[in-house]
Coordinates of C-alpha atoms in Angstrom, one line a residue:
Chain A
M1 CA -0.1 0.0 0.0
R2 CA 2.8 2.3 0.9
T3 CA 4.6 1.7 -2.4
T4 CA 1.5 2.5 -4.5
A5 CA 1.0 5.7 -2.5
S6 CA 4.6 7.0 -3.2
R7 CA 4.4 5.7 -6.7
R8 CA 1.3 7.9 -7.2
A9 CA 2.9 10.8 -5.6
L10 CA 5.9 10.4 -8.0
T11 CA 3.9 9.7 -11.3
L12 CA 0.8 11.9 -10.7
Y13 CA 1.2 14.6 -8.0
L14 CA 4.8 15.6 -8.8
P15 CA 4.5 16.2 -12.4
L16 CA 1.0 17.7 -11.9
S17 CA 2.3 20.2 -9.3
L18 CA 5.4 20.9 -11.6
A19 CA 3.0 21.7 -14.6
T20 CA 0.7 23.8 -12.5
I21 CA 3.5 25.9 -11.1
L22 CA 5.0 26.5 -14.6
L23 CA 1.8 27.5 -16.0
L24 CA 0.8 29.7 -13.2
F25 CA 4.1 31.3 -12.7
P26 CA 3.8 34.2 -15.1
F27 CA 0.6 35.3 -13.4
Y28 CA 2.2 35.2 -10.0
W29 CA 5.0 37.2 -11.5
M30 CA 2.6 39.8 -12.9
L31 CA 1.0 40.2 -9.4
I32 CA 4.2 40.6 -7.3
T33 CA 5.8 42.9 -9.9
S34 CA 2.8 45.0 -9.9
L35 CA 3.0 45.3 -6.1
K36 CA 6.7 46.2 -5.8
T37 CA 8.1 49.7 -5.4
N38 CA 10.3 50.9 -8.3
R39 CA 13.2 50.6 -5.9
E40 CA 12.5 47.0 -5.2
L41 CA 12.0 46.1 -8.9
I42 CA 15.5 47.1 -9.8
D43 CA 17.1 45.8 -6.6
L44 CA 19.1 42.7 -7.9
S45 CA 20.5 41.8 -4.4
G46 CA 17.3 40.8 -2.7
L47 CA 15.1 37.6 -3.3
P48 CA 13.0 38.5 -6.3
F49 CA 10.2 35.9 -5.5
W50 CA 8.4 37.9 -2.8
V51 CA 7.4 41.5 -2.2
F52 CA 8.9 43.0 0.9
Q53 CA 7.5 46.6 0.6
P54 CA 4.1 46.1 -1.1
T55 CA 2.6 49.2 -2.7
L56 CA -0.4 50.2 -4.7
E57 CA 1.3 53.1 -6.5
H58 CA 1.4 51.4 -9.9
Y59 CA -2.3 50.8 -9.8
Q60 CA -3.0 54.4 -8.7
F61 CA -0.7 55.6 -11.6
L62 CA -2.6 53.3 -14.0
F63 CA -6.0 54.8 -13.0
A64 CA -5.0 58.4 -12.5
E65 CA -2.4 59.0 -15.1
T66 CA -3.3 56.6 -18.0
G67 CA -6.4 56.0 -20.0
F68 CA -6.9 52.5 -18.5
L69 CA -10.5 53.0 -17.2
R70 CA -11.4 54.4 -20.8
W71 CA -9.7 51.4 -22.3
A72 CA -11.6 49.1 -20.0
L73 CA -14.9 50.8 -21.0
N74 CA -14.1 50.6 -24.6
T75 CA -13.1 46.9 -24.5
L76 CA -16.3 46.1 -22.6
T77 CA -18.6 48.1 -25.1
I78 CA -16.8 46.5 -28.1
S79 CA -17.1 43.0 -26.6
V80 CA -20.7 43.2 -25.6
A81 CA -21.6 44.7 -29.0
A82 CA -19.6 42.3 -31.1
T83 CA -20.9 39.3 -29.0
A84 CA -24.5 40.3 -29.5
I85 CA -24.3 40.7 -33.3
S86 CA -22.4 37.5 -33.5
L87 CA -24.9 35.5 -31.5
V88 CA -27.8 36.7 -33.5
C89 CA -26.0 35.8 -36.7
S90 CA -24.7 32.4 -35.4
I91 CA -28.0 31.3 -34.0
F92 CA -29.8 32.1 -37.3
A93 CA -27.0 30.4 -39.4
G94 CA -26.4 27.5 -37.1
Y95 CA -30.2 26.7 -37.0
T96 CA -30.5 27.0 -40.7
L97 CA -27.5 24.7 -41.5
A98 CA -28.6 22.1 -38.9
R99 CA -32.2 22.1 -39.7
L100 CA -33.4 23.4 -43.0
R101 CA -32.9 21.6 -46.3
F102 CA -32.0 24.0 -49.1
R103 CA -29.9 24.3 -52.1
G104 CA -26.2 25.1 -51.4
A105 CA -26.3 24.1 -47.7
A106 CA -23.2 22.0 -47.8
A107 CA -21.3 24.7 -49.7
I108 CA -22.2 27.4 -47.3
A109 CA -21.3 25.4 -44.3
G110 CA -18.0 24.7 -45.8
A111 CA -17.4 28.3 -46.6
I112 CA -18.3 29.5 -43.1
F113 CA -15.9 26.8 -41.7
V114 CA -13.1 28.1 -43.8
T115 CA -13.7 31.7 -42.7
Y116 CA -13.1 30.4 -39.1
L117 CA -9.6 29.3 -40.1
V118 CA -8.7 32.6 -41.8
P119 CA -6.3 34.2 -39.5
Q120 CA -6.3 38.0 -38.8
T121 CA -2.8 38.4 -40.0
L122 CA -3.8 37.5 -43.4
L123 CA -6.4 40.2 -43.9
F124 CA -5.5 43.1 -41.5
L125 CA -4.0 45.3 -44.3
P126 CA -7.1 45.3 -46.7
L127 CA -9.3 45.5 -43.7
L128 CA -7.5 48.6 -42.5
E129 CA -8.0 50.1 -46.1
L130 CA -11.7 49.1 -46.0
V131 CA -12.2 50.5 -42.5
R132 CA -10.7 53.9 -43.6
Q133 CA -12.8 53.9 -46.7
L134 CA -15.9 53.4 -44.8
G135 CA -14.9 56.3 -42.5
L136 CA -14.6 53.9 -39.5
G137 CA -10.9 54.5 -38.9
N138 CA -10.1 55.1 -35.2
T139 CA -13.7 54.4 -34.0
L140 CA -15.1 51.7 -31.8
W141 CA -17.3 50.7 -34.8
S142 CA -14.3 49.5 -36.7
M143 CA -13.9 46.8 -34.1
I144 CA -17.5 46.1 -33.4
L145 CA -18.2 45.4 -37.0
T146 CA -15.0 43.5 -37.8
Y147 CA -14.7 41.2 -34.6
P148 CA -17.9 39.3 -35.6
T149 CA -15.9 37.9 -38.6
I150 CA -13.8 36.1 -36.0
L151 CA -16.8 35.1 -33.8
I152 CA -19.6 34.2 -36.2
P153 CA -17.8 31.1 -37.9
F154 CA -17.1 29.5 -34.6
G155 CA -20.4 30.3 -33.1
T156 CA -22.3 29.0 -36.1
W157 CA -20.2 25.8 -36.1
L158 CA -20.7 25.2 -32.4
L159 CA -24.4 25.9 -32.5
M160 CA -25.0 23.7 -35.5
G161 CA -23.7 20.9 -33.4
Y162 CA -26.2 21.8 -30.6
F163 CA -29.2 22.2 -32.7
R164 CA -28.5 18.7 -34.4
R165 CA -28.8 17.2 -31.0
I166 CA -32.2 18.6 -30.2
P167 CA -34.9 15.9 -31.3
L168 CA -36.6 16.8 -34.5
E169 CA -39.9 15.6 -33.3
L170 CA -40.2 18.4 -30.9
E171 CA -40.2 20.9 -33.6
E172 CA -42.3 18.9 -35.9
S173 CA -45.1 18.5 -33.5
A174 CA -45.1 22.3 -33.0
L175 CA -45.2 22.7 -37.0
I176 CA -48.1 20.3 -37.2
D177 CA -50.0 22.3 -34.5
G178 CA -49.8 25.2 -36.9
A179 CA -46.8 27.2 -35.6
S180 CA -44.6 28.9 -38.2
R181 CA -41.1 27.7 -38.7
F182 CA -39.7 30.8 -37.2
R183 CA -41.9 30.4 -34.1
A184 CA -40.9 26.8 -33.8
M185 CA -37.3 27.9 -33.8
T186 CA -37.6 30.7 -31.3
Q187 CA -39.9 29.0 -28.8
I188 CA -39.1 25.3 -29.1
V189 CA -35.5 24.9 -30.3
L190 CA -33.8 27.9 -28.9
P191 CA -34.7 27.4 -25.2
L192 CA -33.3 23.9 -25.5
A193 CA -30.1 25.2 -27.0
V194 CA -29.4 27.6 -24.1
P195 CA -26.2 25.8 -22.9
G196 CA -24.7 25.9 -26.5
I197 CA -25.7 29.6 -26.8
L198 CA -24.1 30.4 -23.5
S199 CA -20.9 28.7 -24.6
A200 CA -20.9 30.5 -27.9
G201 CA -21.5 33.8 -26.1
I202 CA -18.7 33.2 -23.5
F203 CA -16.4 32.3 -26.3
A204 CA -17.3 35.3 -28.4
F205 CA -16.9 37.6 -25.4
T206 CA -13.4 36.3 -24.5
L207 CA -12.2 36.4 -28.1
S208 CA -13.3 40.0 -28.5
W209 CA -11.8 40.9 -25.1
N210 CA -8.5 39.4 -26.2
E211 CA -8.3 40.6 -29.8
F212 CA -5.1 42.5 -30.5
I213 CA -4.1 43.0 -34.1
Y214 CA -7.2 44.7 -35.4
A215 CA -7.4 46.9 -32.5
L216 CA -3.8 47.8 -32.9
V217 CA -4.0 48.8 -36.5
F218 CA -7.4 50.4 -36.6
T219 CA -6.9 52.8 -33.6
T220 CA -4.5 55.7 -33.1
S221 CA -6.0 57.8 -30.3
T222 CA -5.7 57.0 -26.6
N223 CA -9.3 57.2 -25.9
I224 CA -10.4 54.7 -28.6
K225 CA -7.9 52.0 -27.5
T226 CA -8.7 48.6 -25.9
I227 CA -7.0 47.3 -22.8
P228 CA -4.5 45.0 -24.6
V229 CA -3.5 47.7 -27.2
G230 CA -3.5 50.5 -24.5
V231 CA -1.4 48.6 -22.0
V232 CA 1.2 47.5 -24.6
T233 CA 1.5 50.8 -26.5
E234 CA 1.0 53.6 -23.9
L235 CA 3.0 52.2 -20.9
V236 CA 6.1 52.2 -22.8
K237 CA 7.6 55.7 -23.5
G238 CA 10.6 55.1 -25.8
D239 CA 13.0 52.9 -24.0
V240 CA 11.3 53.5 -20.5
Y241 CA 9.1 50.5 -19.5
F242 CA 6.8 51.2 -16.6
W243 CA 7.1 47.7 -15.4
G244 CA 5.0 48.1 -12.4
S245 CA 2.0 49.6 -14.2
L246 CA 2.5 47.3 -17.2
M247 CA 2.0 44.4 -14.8
A248 CA -0.9 46.0 -13.0
G249 CA -2.6 46.7 -16.4
A250 CA -1.9 43.2 -17.7
L251 CA -3.3 41.7 -14.6
L252 CA -6.4 43.8 -14.4
G253 CA -7.0 43.3 -18.2
S254 CA -6.9 39.5 -17.6
V255 CA -9.1 39.3 -14.6
P256 CA -12.5 39.8 -16.3
V257 CA -12.0 36.8 -18.8
A258 CA -10.5 34.7 -16.0
L259 CA -13.5 35.4 -13.8
I260 CA -16.1 34.7 -16.6
Y261 CA -14.2 31.6 -17.5
S262 CA -13.9 30.2 -14.1
F263 CA -17.8 30.6 -13.5
F264 CA -18.5 28.9 -16.8
V265 CA -15.6 26.5 -17.2
E266 CA -17.8 23.6 -18.1
Q267 CA -19.4 25.5 -21.0
Y268 CA -16.1 26.8 -22.1
V269 CA -14.4 23.4 -22.2
G270 CA -17.5 22.0 -23.8
G271 CA -17.4 24.6 -26.5
L272 CA -13.7 24.3 -27.0
T273 CA -13.7 20.5 -27.4
A274 CA -17.1 20.3 -29.3
G275 CA -15.6 20.4 -32.7
A276 CA -12.5 18.2 -32.1
V277 CA -14.1 15.3 -30.2
K278 CA -17.0 14.7 -32.7
G279 CA -14.6 12.9 -35.0
Chain B
M1 CA -42.7 16.4 -47.8
R2 CA -43.1 20.2 -47.8
A3 CA -46.8 19.9 -47.0
Q4 CA -45.9 17.9 -44.0
T5 CA -43.0 20.1 -42.6
A6 CA -44.3 23.5 -43.6
G7 CA -47.3 24.6 -41.5
R8 CA -49.4 26.1 -44.1
P9 CA -48.8 24.7 -47.6
V10 CA -49.0 27.3 -50.4
T11 CA -51.5 26.5 -53.1
A12 CA -50.6 27.1 -56.6
G13 CA -52.0 30.1 -58.4
Q14 CA -52.2 32.4 -55.3
I15 CA -49.6 35.1 -54.5
P16 CA -48.0 33.8 -51.2
T17 CA -47.9 36.2 -48.3
I18 CA -44.6 37.1 -46.5
G19 CA -45.5 34.6 -43.7
E20 CA -46.2 31.9 -46.2
L21 CA -43.0 32.6 -48.1
L22 CA -40.9 32.4 -44.9
D23 CA -42.3 29.0 -44.2
R24 CA -40.8 27.7 -47.3
Q25 CA -37.4 26.2 -46.2
G26 CA -35.4 27.4 -49.2
V27 CA -36.6 31.0 -48.6
L28 CA -36.3 31.0 -44.8
A29 CA -32.9 29.5 -45.0
Y30 CA -31.5 32.4 -47.0
V31 CA -33.3 35.0 -44.9
L32 CA -31.7 33.6 -41.7
L33 CA -28.3 33.2 -43.3
L34 CA -28.3 36.8 -44.7
P35 CA -26.9 38.6 -41.7
A36 CA -24.0 36.1 -41.1
L37 CA -23.1 36.0 -44.9
V38 CA -23.3 39.7 -45.3
I39 CA -20.8 40.3 -42.5
L40 CA -18.5 37.6 -43.7
A41 CA -18.7 38.7 -47.3
V42 CA -18.0 42.4 -46.5
F43 CA -15.3 41.8 -43.9
I44 CA -13.6 38.7 -45.0
G45 CA -14.6 38.0 -48.7
Y46 CA -14.0 41.5 -50.0
P47 CA -10.8 42.2 -48.0
F48 CA -9.5 39.0 -49.4
L49 CA -10.1 39.8 -52.9
S50 CA -8.8 43.3 -52.3
S51 CA -5.6 41.9 -50.8
L52 CA -5.1 39.8 -54.0
W53 CA -5.4 43.1 -55.9
L54 CA -3.2 45.1 -53.5
S55 CA -0.5 42.6 -53.8
V56 CA -0.2 43.0 -57.6
T57 CA 0.0 46.7 -57.4
D58 CA 2.6 49.2 -56.2
Q59 CA 0.3 50.9 -53.6
S60 CA 1.9 52.6 -50.8
V61 CA 0.8 55.4 -48.4
S62 CA 2.6 57.9 -50.7
T63 CA 1.2 56.8 -54.0
S64 CA -2.1 58.2 -55.0
V65 CA -2.9 56.0 -58.0
A66 CA -1.6 52.4 -57.8
R67 CA 0.0 50.8 -60.8
F68 CA -0.4 47.2 -61.8
V69 CA 3.0 45.4 -61.3
G70 CA 2.1 41.8 -61.8
L71 CA 3.9 39.5 -59.4
D72 CA 6.8 41.9 -58.9
N73 CA 6.0 42.1 -55.1
F74 CA 6.1 38.4 -54.7
A75 CA 9.3 38.0 -56.7
D76 CA 10.9 40.9 -54.8
E77 CA 10.2 39.2 -51.4
L78 CA 11.8 35.9 -52.6
G79 CA 15.0 37.9 -53.3
S80 CA 14.8 39.7 -50.0
Q81 CA 17.1 38.6 -47.3
I82 CA 14.7 39.6 -44.5
F83 CA 11.8 37.7 -46.0
R84 CA 13.8 34.6 -46.4
Q85 CA 14.9 34.8 -42.8
T86 CA 11.3 35.3 -41.9
V87 CA 10.4 32.0 -43.7
R88 CA 13.1 30.2 -41.8
N89 CA 12.0 31.8 -38.5
T90 CA 8.5 30.7 -39.1
L91 CA 9.4 27.2 -39.9
V92 CA 11.6 26.8 -36.8
Y93 CA 8.9 28.6 -34.6
T94 CA 6.1 26.5 -35.8
G95 CA 7.9 23.2 -36.1
V96 CA 9.5 23.4 -32.6
T97 CA 6.5 24.8 -30.7
V98 CA 4.1 22.3 -32.3
V99 CA 6.1 19.3 -31.3
F100 CA 6.5 20.6 -27.8
K101 CA 2.9 21.5 -27.4
L102 CA 1.8 18.1 -28.7
G103 CA 4.1 16.2 -26.5
L104 CA 3.4 18.2 -23.3
G105 CA -0.3 18.3 -24.2
I106 CA -0.5 14.5 -24.4
A107 CA 1.5 14.2 -21.1
L108 CA -0.6 16.7 -19.3
A109 CA -3.9 15.1 -20.7
V110 CA -2.9 11.7 -19.5
L111 CA -2.2 13.1 -16.0
M112 CA -5.5 15.0 -16.0
N113 CA -7.4 11.9 -17.0
Q114 CA -6.8 10.2 -13.7
S115 CA -8.9 10.8 -10.7
F116 CA -7.4 12.9 -7.9
R117 CA -8.5 15.6 -5.3
L118 CA -8.7 19.2 -6.6
K119 CA -9.1 17.9 -10.1
N120 CA -11.6 20.6 -11.2
F121 CA -9.3 23.3 -9.7
A122 CA -6.4 21.9 -11.6
R123 CA -8.4 21.8 -14.8
A124 CA -9.5 25.4 -14.5
A125 CA -5.9 26.6 -13.6
L126 CA -4.3 24.8 -16.4
L127 CA -6.3 26.7 -19.1
L128 CA -5.6 30.1 -17.8
P129 CA -2.6 30.7 -20.1
W130 CA -4.7 30.0 -23.0
I131 CA -7.8 32.1 -22.1
V132 CA -6.2 35.4 -21.0
P133 CA -5.3 38.1 -23.6
T134 CA -2.0 36.9 -25.1
A135 CA -0.8 40.5 -25.6
L136 CA -1.0 41.0 -21.9
S137 CA 0.6 37.7 -20.7
A138 CA 3.4 38.5 -23.4
I139 CA 4.1 41.5 -21.1
A140 CA 5.0 39.2 -18.3
W141 CA 7.3 37.1 -20.5
L142 CA 9.0 40.3 -21.7
W143 CA 9.8 41.2 -18.0
L144 CA 10.8 37.6 -17.3
F145 CA 13.3 37.7 -20.3
D146 CA 14.6 41.2 -19.4
A147 CA 18.4 41.4 -20.1
T148 CA 19.1 42.8 -16.5
F149 CA 16.2 41.8 -14.4
S150 CA 15.3 38.3 -15.7
V151 CA 14.4 36.0 -12.9
F152 CA 15.8 33.2 -14.9
N153 CA 19.1 34.9 -15.1
W154 CA 18.8 35.5 -11.4
A155 CA 18.3 31.7 -10.9
I156 CA 21.1 30.9 -13.3
V157 CA 23.6 33.3 -11.6
H158 CA 22.6 32.5 -8.0
S159 CA 22.7 28.7 -8.6
G160 CA 26.1 29.0 -9.9
L161 CA 25.4 27.6 -13.3
A162 CA 27.0 30.6 -15.0
D163 CA 28.6 33.9 -13.9
R164 CA 26.4 36.0 -16.1
G165 CA 22.9 35.7 -17.3
I166 CA 21.6 35.0 -20.7
N167 CA 21.0 38.1 -23.0
W168 CA 17.6 36.6 -23.8
L169 CA 16.3 39.1 -26.3
G170 CA 19.5 40.6 -27.5
E171 CA 20.7 37.5 -29.3
G172 CA 18.8 35.8 -32.3
G173 CA 19.1 32.3 -31.1
W174 CA 18.0 33.2 -27.6
A175 CA 15.3 35.4 -28.6
M176 CA 13.8 32.6 -30.8
T177 CA 14.0 30.4 -27.7
A178 CA 12.3 33.0 -25.7
I179 CA 9.3 33.3 -28.0
I180 CA 9.2 29.5 -28.4
I181 CA 8.9 29.1 -24.6
A182 CA 6.2 31.7 -24.3
N183 CA 4.3 30.1 -27.3
V184 CA 4.5 26.5 -25.8
W185 CA 3.3 28.1 -22.4
R186 CA 0.3 29.6 -24.1
G187 CA -0.6 26.8 -26.5
T188 CA -0.1 23.7 -24.4
P189 CA -3.3 24.1 -22.3
F190 CA -5.4 24.0 -25.5
F191 CA -3.7 20.7 -26.6
A192 CA -4.1 19.2 -23.1
I193 CA -7.8 20.1 -22.6
T194 CA -8.8 19.0 -26.1
I195 CA -6.8 15.8 -25.9
L196 CA -8.2 15.1 -22.4
A197 CA -11.7 15.4 -23.9
G198 CA -10.7 12.7 -26.4
L199 CA -9.1 10.5 -23.8
Q200 CA -12.3 10.6 -21.9
T201 CA -14.2 8.9 -24.8
V202 CA -11.8 5.9 -24.7
E203 CA -13.8 3.2 -23.0
R204 CA -12.5 2.0 -19.6
E205 CA -13.5 -1.6 -20.4
L206 CA -11.2 -1.8 -23.4
L207 CA -8.2 -0.8 -21.3
D208 CA -9.2 -3.1 -18.4
A209 CA -9.5 -6.0 -20.8
A210 CA -6.2 -5.4 -22.3
A211 CA -4.6 -5.1 -18.8
V212 CA -6.3 -8.5 -17.8
D213 CA -4.6 -9.9 -21.0
G214 CA -1.3 -8.8 -19.6
A215 CA -0.7 -5.5 -21.7
S216 CA 1.7 -3.1 -19.9
V217 CA 0.7 0.5 -19.2
W218 CA 2.9 1.6 -22.2
Q219 CA 1.4 -1.1 -24.5
R220 CA -2.1 0.1 -23.5
F221 CA -1.2 3.7 -24.3
W222 CA 0.6 3.1 -27.5
R223 CA -1.7 0.3 -28.9
I224 CA -5.2 1.3 -27.7
T225 CA -5.4 4.9 -26.4
L226 CA -3.3 6.6 -28.9
P227 CA -4.8 5.1 -32.0
L228 CA -8.3 6.0 -30.6
V229 CA -7.5 9.6 -30.0
R230 CA -5.7 10.0 -33.3
P231 CA -8.5 11.9 -34.9
V232 CA -8.5 14.5 -32.1
L233 CA -4.7 14.8 -32.3
L234 CA -4.9 15.4 -36.0
I235 CA -7.5 18.2 -35.6
V236 CA -5.7 20.0 -32.7
L237 CA -2.4 19.7 -34.7
L238 CA -3.9 21.3 -37.8
F239 CA -5.6 24.0 -35.8
S240 CA -2.3 24.8 -33.9
I241 CA -0.3 24.9 -37.1
I242 CA -2.6 27.4 -38.6
W243 CA -2.5 29.6 -35.5
T244 CA 1.2 29.4 -35.0
I245 CA 2.2 30.2 -38.5
S246 CA -0.1 33.3 -38.5
D247 CA 1.0 34.2 -34.9
F248 CA 1.5 38.0 -34.2
Q249 CA 1.0 39.0 -30.6
L250 CA 3.7 37.2 -28.8
V251 CA 6.4 38.3 -31.2
Y252 CA 5.1 41.9 -31.4
V253 CA 5.2 42.3 -27.8
I254 CA 8.3 40.3 -26.8
T255 CA 10.7 40.9 -29.6
R256 CA 9.2 43.1 -32.3
G257 CA 10.8 40.7 -34.8
G258 CA 14.3 41.5 -33.6
P259 CA 17.1 41.4 -32.9
A260 CA 18.2 41.9 -36.6
N261 CA 14.8 40.2 -37.8
S262 CA 15.8 37.0 -36.2
T263 CA 12.2 36.5 -34.8
H264 CA 10.0 38.0 -37.5
L265 CA 7.1 35.9 -38.6
F266 CA 4.8 36.8 -41.6
G267 CA 2.5 38.8 -39.6
T268 CA 5.0 40.9 -37.8
L269 CA 7.0 41.4 -41.0
A270 CA 3.9 42.5 -42.9
Y271 CA 2.9 44.8 -40.2
D272 CA 6.4 46.5 -40.1
V273 CA 6.5 46.8 -43.8
A274 CA 2.9 48.0 -44.4
V275 CA 1.9 49.9 -41.3
R276 CA 5.2 51.2 -40.1
A277 CA 7.1 51.8 -43.4
G278 CA 3.9 52.3 -45.5
Q279 CA 4.6 49.8 -48.2
L280 CA 1.0 48.4 -48.4
S281 CA 1.4 46.2 -51.5
E282 CA 4.5 44.7 -50.2
G283 CA 2.9 44.0 -46.9
A284 CA 0.0 42.4 -48.6
A285 CA 2.3 40.2 -50.6
I286 CA 4.0 39.0 -47.4
S287 CA 0.8 38.1 -45.7
L288 CA -0.5 36.2 -48.8
Y289 CA 2.6 34.0 -48.6
M290 CA 1.0 32.4 -45.6
F291 CA -2.0 31.4 -47.8
P292 CA -0.7 28.3 -49.6
V293 CA 0.1 26.6 -46.2
L294 CA -3.0 27.7 -44.6
I295 CA -5.1 26.4 -47.6
V296 CA -3.6 23.0 -47.2
C297 CA -4.4 22.8 -43.5
M298 CA -7.9 24.1 -44.2
V299 CA -8.7 21.7 -46.9
A300 CA -7.3 18.9 -44.7
L301 CA -9.4 19.8 -41.8
L302 CA -12.5 20.4 -43.9
L303 CA -12.2 17.0 -45.6
Y304 CA -11.5 15.3 -42.3
L305 CA -14.4 16.9 -40.4
R306 CA -16.8 16.2 -43.4
R307 CA -15.7 12.5 -43.5
S308 CA -16.1 11.9 -39.8
A309 CA -19.5 13.7 -39.8
T310 CA -21.0 11.2 -42.2

C-alpha cells in the first residue's frame, strides 16, 4: 500500500504540481511585480520571489495617469456589441444549417468553416483600407463590425452541433400544431439550446476581449484603444518601461476573462472541445 | 414532404404572403443566413479579394494611384534577405512549438485523465494561459526575459550555473528560444484540454480487458489509447499549425521581430513593412505568402471533419 502511494505521488502529483507551477508562474510574476516599489523592482541583491514593501502606487498611476479606465470601458462596449451581433447571426445560421433543407447548404457550411480558419494576420491590411474607406478609422465601430468575422464562424459551427442534437420531433409537432417555422425555432428549439448559446457567447466575449491586431492597426488615439492595445502601446515611453504599471494593467485586463471563464468553465471546455471530439 | 413540414402549404396560383414565403425552407434558409453571410462577405470576402489586388500593385501610403505590377512584389520578397529569414523563422517557430505542445499536451492530458483531489481546480488553472489576452501575458514574458532583471538569469547566476545571465532578447538564437517558450506556455493548455476530452471517450473496459490480457501501461497507451484519440490529435495539430504560422501578438510584444529580424514571422513583418514603413502592397504580398500553407491545412481539416461527420 505504501509503495502505491509513493508511486502515485511520483507519477501523478509531482508532475502535476510542476506543470501547475510552470503554467501559473507568469501570473504570479505579474502580481508581485505590480506590487513592488520601483526601488525593489531594480534591486538585484534581494530575493525576487516575494514583495517586501508592497505598494499600490502602480495601480494608482494606472487609474490616475493613463487611459486605463477608458480602455476598459471601450473593451467592454466592443466585446458586448460584437458578441450580441455574432450571437444573433450564429443562432440564425447555425439553426439553418442544422435544420433546413435547401440548395447550397453544404457549400455554405464549408465556406463558413473556412472563414473560421482565416487568421487575422492574413487580412488586416486590406481590412484597414476598408475601415478607412468606410470612414470607420479610429472608431469603436471599426472593431464592433469586424470582430464578428472572428466570432460568427465559430459560433455557427458550435451551435450547428447543438441544434442537431435537439430531437426533430419536438419541432415537428409544433409545426403540425400550426406554428410557423420561425416560431418553432424561437420557442421550441432556442430554449433547449441555451447551454450551447451560452458557450458561444462566452467564447465570443473572451475572443473579443483578447483581440489584438485589429485593435492595434485600426486605432490611433488613446481614448479609442482597448486594454491589450492601450497597455502594450502606452505604458512604454521610448526605452522606458513602466514595469509596475504594465503588470498591473496586464493583470487587471486578464481578470475579467479569467472570472467569466472560472464561472463557466464547463461550458467553455465543452465549446472548445465540441468540434474536435466529434470525430 | 413540404406539405408535412411547412405549417401552411402554399396552393398554386395564389400570391404567397410574406409569412407563407418564410415558411418555405429554401426562402427562410437564405433569410436567416443573410446577416452572417453579409458580415463575412464584407469583412472577409471583400478584403481577401482586395488583398489579392493590392499585392499585384505598387500601392503605398505615398502613391495616389496604384499601378499594376504583376507578381513583382512576390518576386521581390523571394529575393529579400529579411523575407527569407522570416520564412526560416516561421518554420523553426512552428515546427519546434508544435512538437513541444503536442508532447506536453498529451502528457498533461494523461495526467489529468486520472482521478485525484482538486481535479476541477487543476483543470481550471491549467487553461488560464490560453484564455487570458495573449498580448497581456506576453508583457509578463517580456519582463521575465529582461536582459538585466530576468528572474531566470537571477536563478542561473545564484545557482552557480553561470557567472552571467543570458542576453535573452539581445541574441537571435536566444530571442527565438524566448518566444518559443512563451508560445509553448500559451498553447499547451489547448492541446491538453482537447486531448483530455478525447481520452475521456476511450472506454475504460477496453483498457481493463487489455490489462487482464497482460498488456503493460505503455502497451495500452501506444496500442489502444493513442490510435483511438488520433482523430483528435490530428485536428488539434492542424488548428495549432494554422494559428502558429499566423501568430502575431507574442512576437510583437516580446521581440518586435528583432534582434536583426531573427524572430520575424509573416504577420509581424507584414505589419512592419505595411503599417510602419507604409509599403502596403509589399505587406499584402508577405501576408499572402501564408496562404498556400493555410489552404492545405484548411482543406485537410474540412475533408477530415466532413468525412467523420458522415
